[in-house]
Amino acid sequence: MEKVFRYNEIASGIATQIRSGILKAGDRLPSVRMLCKEHSIGMNTAKRVFLELEAQSLIEVKPQSGFFVNKLDYLRLPLPEASNPSLKANLNEPSELITKVYSNIGRTDLTLFSIGVPSGNLLPLAKLKKEVLYATRALTEGGTEYEPLQGNVKLRRMIAVRSLAWGGNLSEDDIITTNGGMNALSFCLMALGKPGDTVAVESPCYPGIFQLVISLGFKVLELPTHPVTGIEVDALKKVLPKINLCLLVPNFNTPMGSCMPDEHKKEVVKLLAERNIPLIEDDIYGDIYFGTQRPKCCKAFDTEGNVLLCSAFSKTLAPGYRVGWMAPGKYKDKLLRLKLVHSLSSPSIIQEAVGNFLKTGRYDVHLHQLRRTLQHNYQNYVQAIADYFPEGTKTSRPQGGLALWVEFDKGVDTIKLYDLAIKKQISVAPGRMFTLQDQFENCIRLCIGLPWSDELKFKLKQLGNLAKMIS
Amino acid sequence: MEKVFRYNEIASGIATQIRSGILKAGDRLPSVRMLCKEHSIGMNTAKRVFLELEAQSLIEVKPQSGFFVNKLDYLRLPLPEASNPSLKANLNEPSELITKVYSNIGRTDLTLFSIGVPSGNLLPLAKLKKEVLYATRALTEGGTEYEPLQGNVKLRRMIAVRSLAWGGNLSEDDIITTNGGMNALSFCLMALGKPGDTVAVESPCYPGIFQLVISLGFKVLELPTHPVTGIEVDALKKVLPKINLCLLVPNFNTPMGSCMPDEHKKEVVKLLAERNIPLIEDDIYGDIYFGTQRPKCCKAFDTEGNVLLCSAFSKTLAPGYRVGWMAPGKYKDKLLRLKLVHSLSSPSIIQEAVGNFLKTGRYDVHLHQLRRTLQHNYQNYVQAIADYFPEGTKTSRPQGGLALWVEFDKGVDTIKLYDLAIKKQISVAPGRMFTLQDQFENCIRLCIGLPWSDELKFKLKQLGNLAKMIS
């Protein structure tokens, strides 16, 4: 577990403001003395705040003069606009497009900017293999027995221990393991909704989420979403009478990468609890923050047990392992029963392997490395976009996660761009995939989970040229 | 793959008649010459038929006199009656009882006659461990990548190869893997039904099945079921206008152990196809037949693609691995989409391990052994019941599977028996668990998947004494 120090917390807040463009290049930061006063901290703590920000190349020190926000070249691109979807439940599913794009999974001849998982190069493959082997030895009957219905105890305990990092205080008994993250979301929706119900989601939204919602016979209501701060809380307030459930990815959602500020999280949790509308919170990207501090979960502000926190190790450790979990609050009994009835239990060996990987601390070591790599990738991607993409291109400024959201000028048809790019062995995810409405036709999502290389840079250049060609 | 020889087929038919009591102890069998004529076979084949039956101790040869059915002591107990449930959809779920009995899973202080899985002692644990290790080496990226949506190719291919044994002719492309057998049933029900629909099932029925059906908001209609031949086809005919789906376990279902004759299977498939009522066929016990020949699946008679065959390796290889599959016929696209949306994919490592275990032929070697063990267990159990249970006790005569269905005199309350037995560290499954109606209160299910021993025999004796006490 990484401890959260006070200096870290403050540095993280300032870093967020710099990365999201609230503090701009050349802006002067408060002095050490002022910072001490503002936050009621000692000199040493204040100094560490600035050391931390300097280490991240976010600020520079001018002797005799003070601390200044660095010119971050990759920040010169403007932000995309906040989305403004219709607030009616909608069902115009881009099924064919989704199928077309996802059919590229596994194709080694393509550069897969389109698939939102970390490349195998970024994963601790050798160590995981060993854990699997140990697991077959450690488990009674070699893992051939049913494990407890709630899931492997070691894994649940380690997930509980880690909950402190996002402001939670879970015990192993609060947690139920699942076969991957989508399985957790699916169980939560099935347990709490019924056909005809309306589910509020972000817009743009991960297609897997609205496909799941629709397949259960529920309706999808897309909420206006800001690229930095996530859903517009006022819009949520307006639609409260119309919705039965809310499913959000508050931290570094795909494709936009927004991260809701704590106050928004707090308010949303309160609003929904008052109306008895369950909040299903998907935190699958929460562990891959670029800054110094892990963002909190909505669950951290949940006093009523109304938040069902879901997550998985698919985006950080091993997509193919299908190890997910949920902390369903006051709905635990319902969810446990649903797991019993629909899948009985999860494969013991794989859960034990991941549990042990967490317990030995290897997961934290790995995450530390993965976060640095993704942050560097992000900066390299944005730099390449600034260099090669058409004038006027806008990009999101995710502070974590695996996705970069790129908005071209209105005229650029990204479904056409997809078709052109695929001929150059490049696969991207057109914006229309991420909504049920007619919007985002000029946007794409790029996965930043590929290892950076000159070839990757060249592919982005090619992509930029194609975009210029059709704009 | 075990080949099916003509002699095997004929021996199996005769064995079935002996085991189910149609041919009785002392009955004379046809001569070699007559058998040749009856079946249009050669002398050598006919001789092999009798050798096979003799090897199974089902017949004895009296020199100069002929072949006679042996006295099978374990067959002297009468059969339970066919069930006669109300043909109305029913919802009177014995939830508390089910929870109470299943909460004993994993308790090592109890003799678990109540849980329907083979004991770890009967499983090839060491070999499976090795397969898991090989799988982490064989898979690209060590199995951390998503596998193809339909599931591991090697596993699907081997399942397809095996389909010949039950009269099928599947290709790997017909098959979708799942996280265990219940997951396959759950997907099929979700894909084809909607809340309010009625599903016809056997009676008694595996509680997991009606719990699943109810949890989806469907209704359950229990069909009259014969302990040897399964559901009464005439009863099914009667309720056809009332049902939307049919979910059967035609081969060695739990708890009754019945096996539908081929003609019944053929007729049921035809009846349902005519009305466009999908048949979900759970064949999870099909591989553990006691006779010489694997029973056919309904799917073997399916010309319309209207049968969704589901199975898993949980009852034969490793319950905790959660490796299941389905061959959904013409509903494949729907099921594939449902799998995509609800769980994306299954854990690659475990599927590869099982695929390889099948490919190397180790599965067939293991099955051969497991079948013999279970058959001996069955005979030992029935012998013990004949020796120690109250006068008038009836037992099923399963020709495969893991369950023995025991019917006491009307007065014996098996929920009371459960409570008494648990104090002696014995757990049994009361009959009321297997129905939504007020029936089977005087029945219990015993799992025969425990390794036979003097202790086990003693436990059955204790159980018999308790039953005598309360009868």
JSON list of C-alpha atoms in Angstrom, two decimals, chain B residues 205-323:
[
{"chain": "B", "resi": 205, "resn": "CYS", "atom": "CA", "xyz": [-35.43, -30.82, -10.49]},
{"chain": "B", "resi": 206, "resn": "TYR", "atom": "CA", "xyz": [-31.97, -29.50, -9.56]},
{"chain": "B", "resi": 207, "resn": "PRO", "atom": "CA", "xyz": [-32.67, -26.48, -7.30]},
{"chain": "B", "resi": 208, "resn": "GLY", "atom": "CA", "xyz": [-30.05, -24.36, -9.11]},
{"chain": "B", "resi": 209, "resn": "ILE", "atom": "CA", "xyz": [-32.18, -24.61, -12.22]},
{"chain": "B", "resi": 210, "resn": "PHE", "atom": "CA", "xyz": [-35.47, -23.41, -10.76]},
{"chain": "B", "resi": 211, "resn": "GLN", "atom": "CA", "xyz": [-33.69, -20.75, -8.71]},
{"chain": "B", "resi": 212, "resn": "LEU", "atom": "CA", "xyz": [-32.14, -19.42, -11.90]},
{"chain": "B", "resi": 213, "resn": "VAL", "atom": "CA", "xyz": [-35.45, -19.49, -13.75]},
{"chain": "B", "resi": 214, "resn": "ILE", "atom": "CA", "xyz": [-37.22, -17.66, -10.91]},
{"chain": "B", "resi": 215, "resn": "SER", "atom": "CA", "xyz": [-34.44, -15.11, -10.50]},
{"chain": "B", "resi": 216, "resn": "LEU", "atom": "CA", "xyz": [-34.97, -14.08, -14.13]},
{"chain": "B", "resi": 217, "resn": "GLY", "atom": "CA", "xyz": [-38.65, -13.49, -13.47]},
{"chain": "B", "resi": 218, "resn": "PHE", "atom": "CA", "xyz": [-39.78, -16.59, -15.37]},
{"chain": "B", "resi": 219, "resn": "LYS", "atom": "CA", "xyz": [-42.28, -19.16, -14.14]},
{"chain": "B", "resi": 220, "resn": "VAL", "atom": "CA", "xyz": [-41.49, -22.83, -13.53]},
{"chain": "B", "resi": 221, "resn": "LEU", "atom": "CA", "xyz": [-43.74, -25.65, -14.70]},
{"chain": "B", "resi": 222, "resn": "GLU", "atom": "CA", "xyz": [-42.80, -29.06, -13.30]},
{"chain": "B", "resi": 223, "resn": "LEU", "atom": "CA", "xyz": [-43.43, -32.06, -15.52]},
{"chain": "B", "resi": 224, "resn": "PRO", "atom": "CA", "xyz": [-44.36, -35.56, -14.30]},
{"chain": "B", "resi": 225, "resn": "THR", "atom": "CA", "xyz": [-41.12, -37.53, -14.44]},
{"chain": "B", "resi": 226, "resn": "HIS", "atom": "CA", "xyz": [-40.44, -41.25, -14.35]},
{"chain": "B", "resi": 227, "resn": "PRO", "atom": "CA", "xyz": [-37.38, -42.43, -12.39]},
{"chain": "B", "resi": 228, "resn": "VAL", "atom": "CA", "xyz": [-36.09, -44.50, -15.33]},
{"chain": "B", "resi": 229, "resn": "THR", "atom": "CA", "xyz": [-37.31, -42.78, -18.49]},
{"chain": "B", "resi": 230, "resn": "GLY", "atom": "CA", "xyz": [-37.52, -39.12, -17.50]},
{"chain": "B", "resi": 231, "resn": "ILE", "atom": "CA", "xyz": [-40.33, -36.71, -18.31]},
{"chain": "B", "resi": 232, "resn": "GLU", "atom": "CA", "xyz": [-43.68, -38.10, -19.41]},
{"chain": "B", "resi": 233, "resn": "VAL", "atom": "CA", "xyz": [-43.95, -37.05, -23.04]},
{"chain": "B", "resi": 234, "resn": "ASP", "atom": "CA", "xyz": [-47.75, -37.01, -22.94]},
{"chain": "B", "resi": 235, "resn": "ALA", "atom": "CA", "xyz": [-47.70, -34.54, -20.09]},
{"chain": "B", "resi": 236, "resn": "LEU", "atom": "CA", "xyz": [-45.36, -32.31, -22.08]},
{"chain": "B", "resi": 237, "resn": "LYS", "atom": "CA", "xyz": [-47.77, -32.48, -25.03]},
{"chain": "B", "resi": 238, "resn": "LYS", "atom": "CA", "xyz": [-50.57, -31.29, -22.81]},
{"chain": "B", "resi": 239, "resn": "VAL", "atom": "CA", "xyz": [-48.75, -28.21, -21.56]},
{"chain": "B", "resi": 240, "resn": "LEU", "atom": "CA", "xyz": [-47.19, -27.14, -24.86]},
{"chain": "B", "resi": 241, "resn": "PRO", "atom": "CA", "xyz": [-49.60, -24.23, -25.30]},
{"chain": "B", "resi": 242, "resn": "LYS", "atom": "CA", "xyz": [-48.66, -22.97, -21.84]},
{"chain": "B", "resi": 243, "resn": "ILE", "atom": "CA", "xyz": [-44.86, -22.99, -22.06]},
{"chain": "B", "resi": 244, "resn": "ASN", "atom": "CA", "xyz": [-42.29, -20.73, -23.74]},
{"chain": "B", "resi": 245, "resn": "LEU", "atom": "CA", "xyz": [-39.16, -22.72, -23.03]},
{"chain": "B", "resi": 246, "resn": "CYS", "atom": "CA", "xyz": [-38.19, -26.23, -22.00]},
{"chain": "B", "resi": 247, "resn": "LEU", "atom": "CA", "xyz": [-35.10, -26.95, -19.90]},
{"chain": "B", "resi": 248, "resn": "LEU", "atom": "CA", "xyz": [-34.32, -30.64, -19.48]},
{"chain": "B", "resi": 249, "resn": "VAL", "atom": "CA", "xyz": [-31.49, -32.78, -18.15]},
{"chain": "B", "resi": 250, "resn": "PRO", "atom": "CA", "xyz": [-32.29, -35.86, -20.22]},
{"chain": "B", "resi": 251, "resn": "ASN", "atom": "CA", "xyz": [-29.25, -37.93, -19.18]},
{"chain": "B", "resi": 252, "resn": "PHE", "atom": "CA", "xyz": [-28.84, -38.94, -15.52]},
{"chain": "B", "resi": 253, "resn": "ASN", "atom": "CA", "xyz": [-30.35, -35.78, -14.11]},
{"chain": "B", "resi": 254, "resn": "THR", "atom": "CA", "xyz": [-30.07, -34.99, -10.46]},
{"chain": "B", "resi": 255, "resn": "PRO", "atom": "CA", "xyz": [-31.76, -36.05, -8.24]},
{"chain": "B", "resi": 256, "resn": "MET", "atom": "CA", "xyz": [-33.71, -38.83, -9.97]},
{"chain": "B", "resi": 257, "resn": "GLY", "atom": "CA", "xyz": [-31.02, -40.10, -12.34]},
{"chain": "B", "resi": 258, "resn": "SER", "atom": "CA", "xyz": [-33.45, -40.88, -15.15]},
{"chain": "B", "resi": 259, "resn": "CYS", "atom": "CA", "xyz": [-32.30, -41.21, -18.75]},
{"chain": "B", "resi": 260, "resn": "MET", "atom": "CA", "xyz": [-34.78, -40.55, -21.54]},
{"chain": "B", "resi": 261, "resn": "PRO", "atom": "CA", "xyz": [-34.95, -43.32, -24.17]},
{"chain": "B", "resi": 262, "resn": "ASP", "atom": "CA", "xyz": [-33.90, -42.24, -27.65]},
{"chain": "B", "resi": 263, "resn": "GLU", "atom": "CA", "xyz": [-37.47, -42.39, -28.96]},
{"chain": "B", "resi": 264, "resn": "HIS", "atom": "CA", "xyz": [-38.60, -40.01, -26.24]},
{"chain": "B", "resi": 265, "resn": "LYS", "atom": "CA", "xyz": [-35.75, -37.65, -27.01]},
{"chain": "B", "resi": 266, "resn": "LYS", "atom": "CA", "xyz": [-36.58, -37.72, -30.69]},
{"chain": "B", "resi": 267, "resn": "GLU", "atom": "CA", "xyz": [-40.25, -37.05, -30.04]},
{"chain": "B", "resi": 268, "resn": "VAL", "atom": "CA", "xyz": [-39.65, -34.22, -27.59]},
{"chain": "B", "resi": 269, "resn": "VAL", "atom": "CA", "xyz": [-37.24, -32.50, -30.00]},
{"chain": "B", "resi": 270, "resn": "LYS", "atom": "CA", "xyz": [-39.83, -32.75, -32.77]},
{"chain": "B", "resi": 271, "resn": "LEU", "atom": "CA", "xyz": [-42.75, -31.57, -30.63]},
{"chain": "B", "resi": 272, "resn": "LEU", "atom": "CA", "xyz": [-40.87, -28.52, -29.43]},
{"chain": "B", "resi": 273, "resn": "ALA", "atom": "CA", "xyz": [-39.45, -27.62, -32.84]},
{"chain": "B", "resi": 274, "resn": "GLU", "atom": "CA", "xyz": [-42.94, -27.70, -34.35]},
{"chain": "B", "resi": 275, "resn": "ARG", "atom": "CA", "xyz": [-44.08, -25.13, -31.83]},
{"chain": "B", "resi": 276, "resn": "ASN", "atom": "CA", "xyz": [-40.87, -23.13, -31.98]},
{"chain": "B", "resi": 277, "resn": "ILE", "atom": "CA", "xyz": [-40.27, -23.70, -28.29]},
{"chain": "B", "resi": 278, "resn": "PRO", "atom": "CA", "xyz": [-36.50, -23.78, -27.71]},
{"chain": "B", "resi": 279, "resn": "LEU", "atom": "CA", "xyz": [-35.15, -26.81, -25.83]},
{"chain": "B", "resi": 280, "resn": "ILE", "atom": "CA", "xyz": [-32.30, -26.04, -23.47]},
{"chain": "B", "resi": 281, "resn": "GLU", "atom": "CA", "xyz": [-30.59, -29.40, -22.86]},
{"chain": "B", "resi": 282, "resn": "ASP", "atom": "CA", "xyz": [-28.27, -29.74, -19.89]},
{"chain": "B", "resi": 283, "resn": "ASP", "atom": "CA", "xyz": [-25.98, -32.73, -20.50]},
{"chain": "B", "resi": 284, "resn": "ILE", "atom": "CA", "xyz": [-23.59, -32.19, -17.62]},
{"chain": "B", "resi": 285, "resn": "TYR", "atom": "CA", "xyz": [-23.81, -35.86, -16.50]},
{"chain": "B", "resi": 286, "resn": "GLY", "atom": "CA", "xyz": [-23.83, -37.47, -19.95]},
{"chain": "B", "resi": 287, "resn": "ASP", "atom": "CA", "xyz": [-20.19, -38.59, -19.81]},
{"chain": "B", "resi": 288, "resn": "ILE", "atom": "CA", "xyz": [-20.59, -40.55, -16.60]},
{"chain": "B", "resi": 289, "resn": "TYR", "atom": "CA", "xyz": [-22.72, -43.47, -17.78]},
{"chain": "B", "resi": 290, "resn": "PHE", "atom": "CA", "xyz": [-22.33, -46.82, -16.02]},
{"chain": "B", "resi": 291, "resn": "GLY", "atom": "CA", "xyz": [-23.11, -48.96, -19.04]},
{"chain": "B", "resi": 292, "resn": "THR", "atom": "CA", "xyz": [-21.02, -49.59, -22.09]},
{"chain": "B", "resi": 293, "resn": "GLN", "atom": "CA", "xyz": [-22.39, -46.82, -24.23]},
{"chain": "B", "resi": 294, "resn": "ARG", "atom": "CA", "xyz": [-22.78, -43.12, -23.82]},
{"chain": "B", "resi": 295, "resn": "PRO", "atom": "CA", "xyz": [-26.41, -42.06, -24.09]},
{"chain": "B", "resi": 296, "resn": "LYS", "atom": "CA", "xyz": [-27.34, -39.80, -26.98]},
{"chain": "B", "resi": 297, "resn": "CYS", "atom": "CA", "xyz": [-28.27, -36.17, -26.49]},
{"chain": "B", "resi": 298, "resn": "CYS", "atom": "CA", "xyz": [-31.54, -34.62, -27.66]},
{"chain": "B", "resi": 299, "resn": "LYS", "atom": "CA", "xyz": [-29.24, -32.45, -29.75]},
{"chain": "B", "resi": 300, "resn": "ALA", "atom": "CA", "xyz": [-28.47, -35.58, -31.81]},
{"chain": "B", "resi": 301, "resn": "PHE", "atom": "CA", "xyz": [-32.04, -35.49, -33.13]},
{"chain": "B", "resi": 302, "resn": "ASP", "atom": "CA", "xyz": [-32.12, -31.76, -33.71]},
{"chain": "B", "resi": 303, "resn": "THR", "atom": "CA", "xyz": [-32.50, -30.95, -37.40]},
{"chain": "B", "resi": 304, "resn": "GLU", "atom": "CA", "xyz": [-33.78, -27.39, -36.86]},
{"chain": "B", "resi": 305, "resn": "GLY", "atom": "CA", "xyz": [-31.07, -25.95, -34.61]},
{"chain": "B", "resi": 306, "resn": "ASN", "atom": "CA", "xyz": [-33.75, -25.59, -31.94]},
{"chain": "B", "resi": 307, "resn": "VAL", "atom": "CA", "xyz": [-31.81, -27.42, -29.20]},
{"chain": "B", "resi": 308, "resn": "LEU", "atom": "CA", "xyz": [-29.31, -25.48, -27.10]},
{"chain": "B", "resi": 309, "resn": "LEU", "atom": "CA", "xyz": [-26.99, -28.11, -25.69]},
{"chain": "B", "resi": 310, "resn": "CYS", "atom": "CA", "xyz": [-25.19, -27.02, -22.51]},
{"chain": "B", "resi": 311, "resn": "SER", "atom": "CA", "xyz": [-22.54, -28.84, -20.53]},
{"chain": "B", "resi": 312, "resn": "ALA", "atom": "CA", "xyz": [-19.45, -28.39, -18.36]},
{"chain": "B", "resi": 313, "resn": "PHE", "atom": "CA", "xyz": [-16.52, -30.22, -16.84]},
{"chain": "B", "resi": 314, "resn": "SER", "atom": "CA", "xyz": [-17.66, -29.49, -13.29]},
{"chain": "B", "resi": 315, "resn": "LYS", "atom": "CA", "xyz": [-19.07, -32.96, -12.58]},
{"chain": "B", "resi": 316, "resn": "THR", "atom": "CA", "xyz": [-16.31, -34.96, -14.24]},
{"chain": "B", "resi": 317, "resn": "LEU", "atom": "CA", "xyz": [-13.07, -33.04, -13.89]},
{"chain": "B", "resi": 318, "resn": "ALA", "atom": "CA", "xyz": [-12.89, -29.94, -11.72]},
{"chain": "B", "resi": 319, "resn": "PRO", "atom": "CA", "xyz": [-15.89, -28.14, -10.21]},
{"chain": "B", "resi": 320, "resn": "GLY", "atom": "CA", "xyz": [-13.69, -25.18, -9.24]},
{"chain": "B", "resi": 321, "resn": "TYR", "atom": "CA", "xyz": [-12.37, -24.59, -12.77]},
{"chain": "B", "resi": 322, "resn": "ARG", "atom": "CA", "xyz": [-15.70, -23.24, -14.00]},
{"chain": "B", "resi": 323, "resn": "VAL", "atom": "CA", "xyz": [-15.29, -24.49, -17.55]}
]
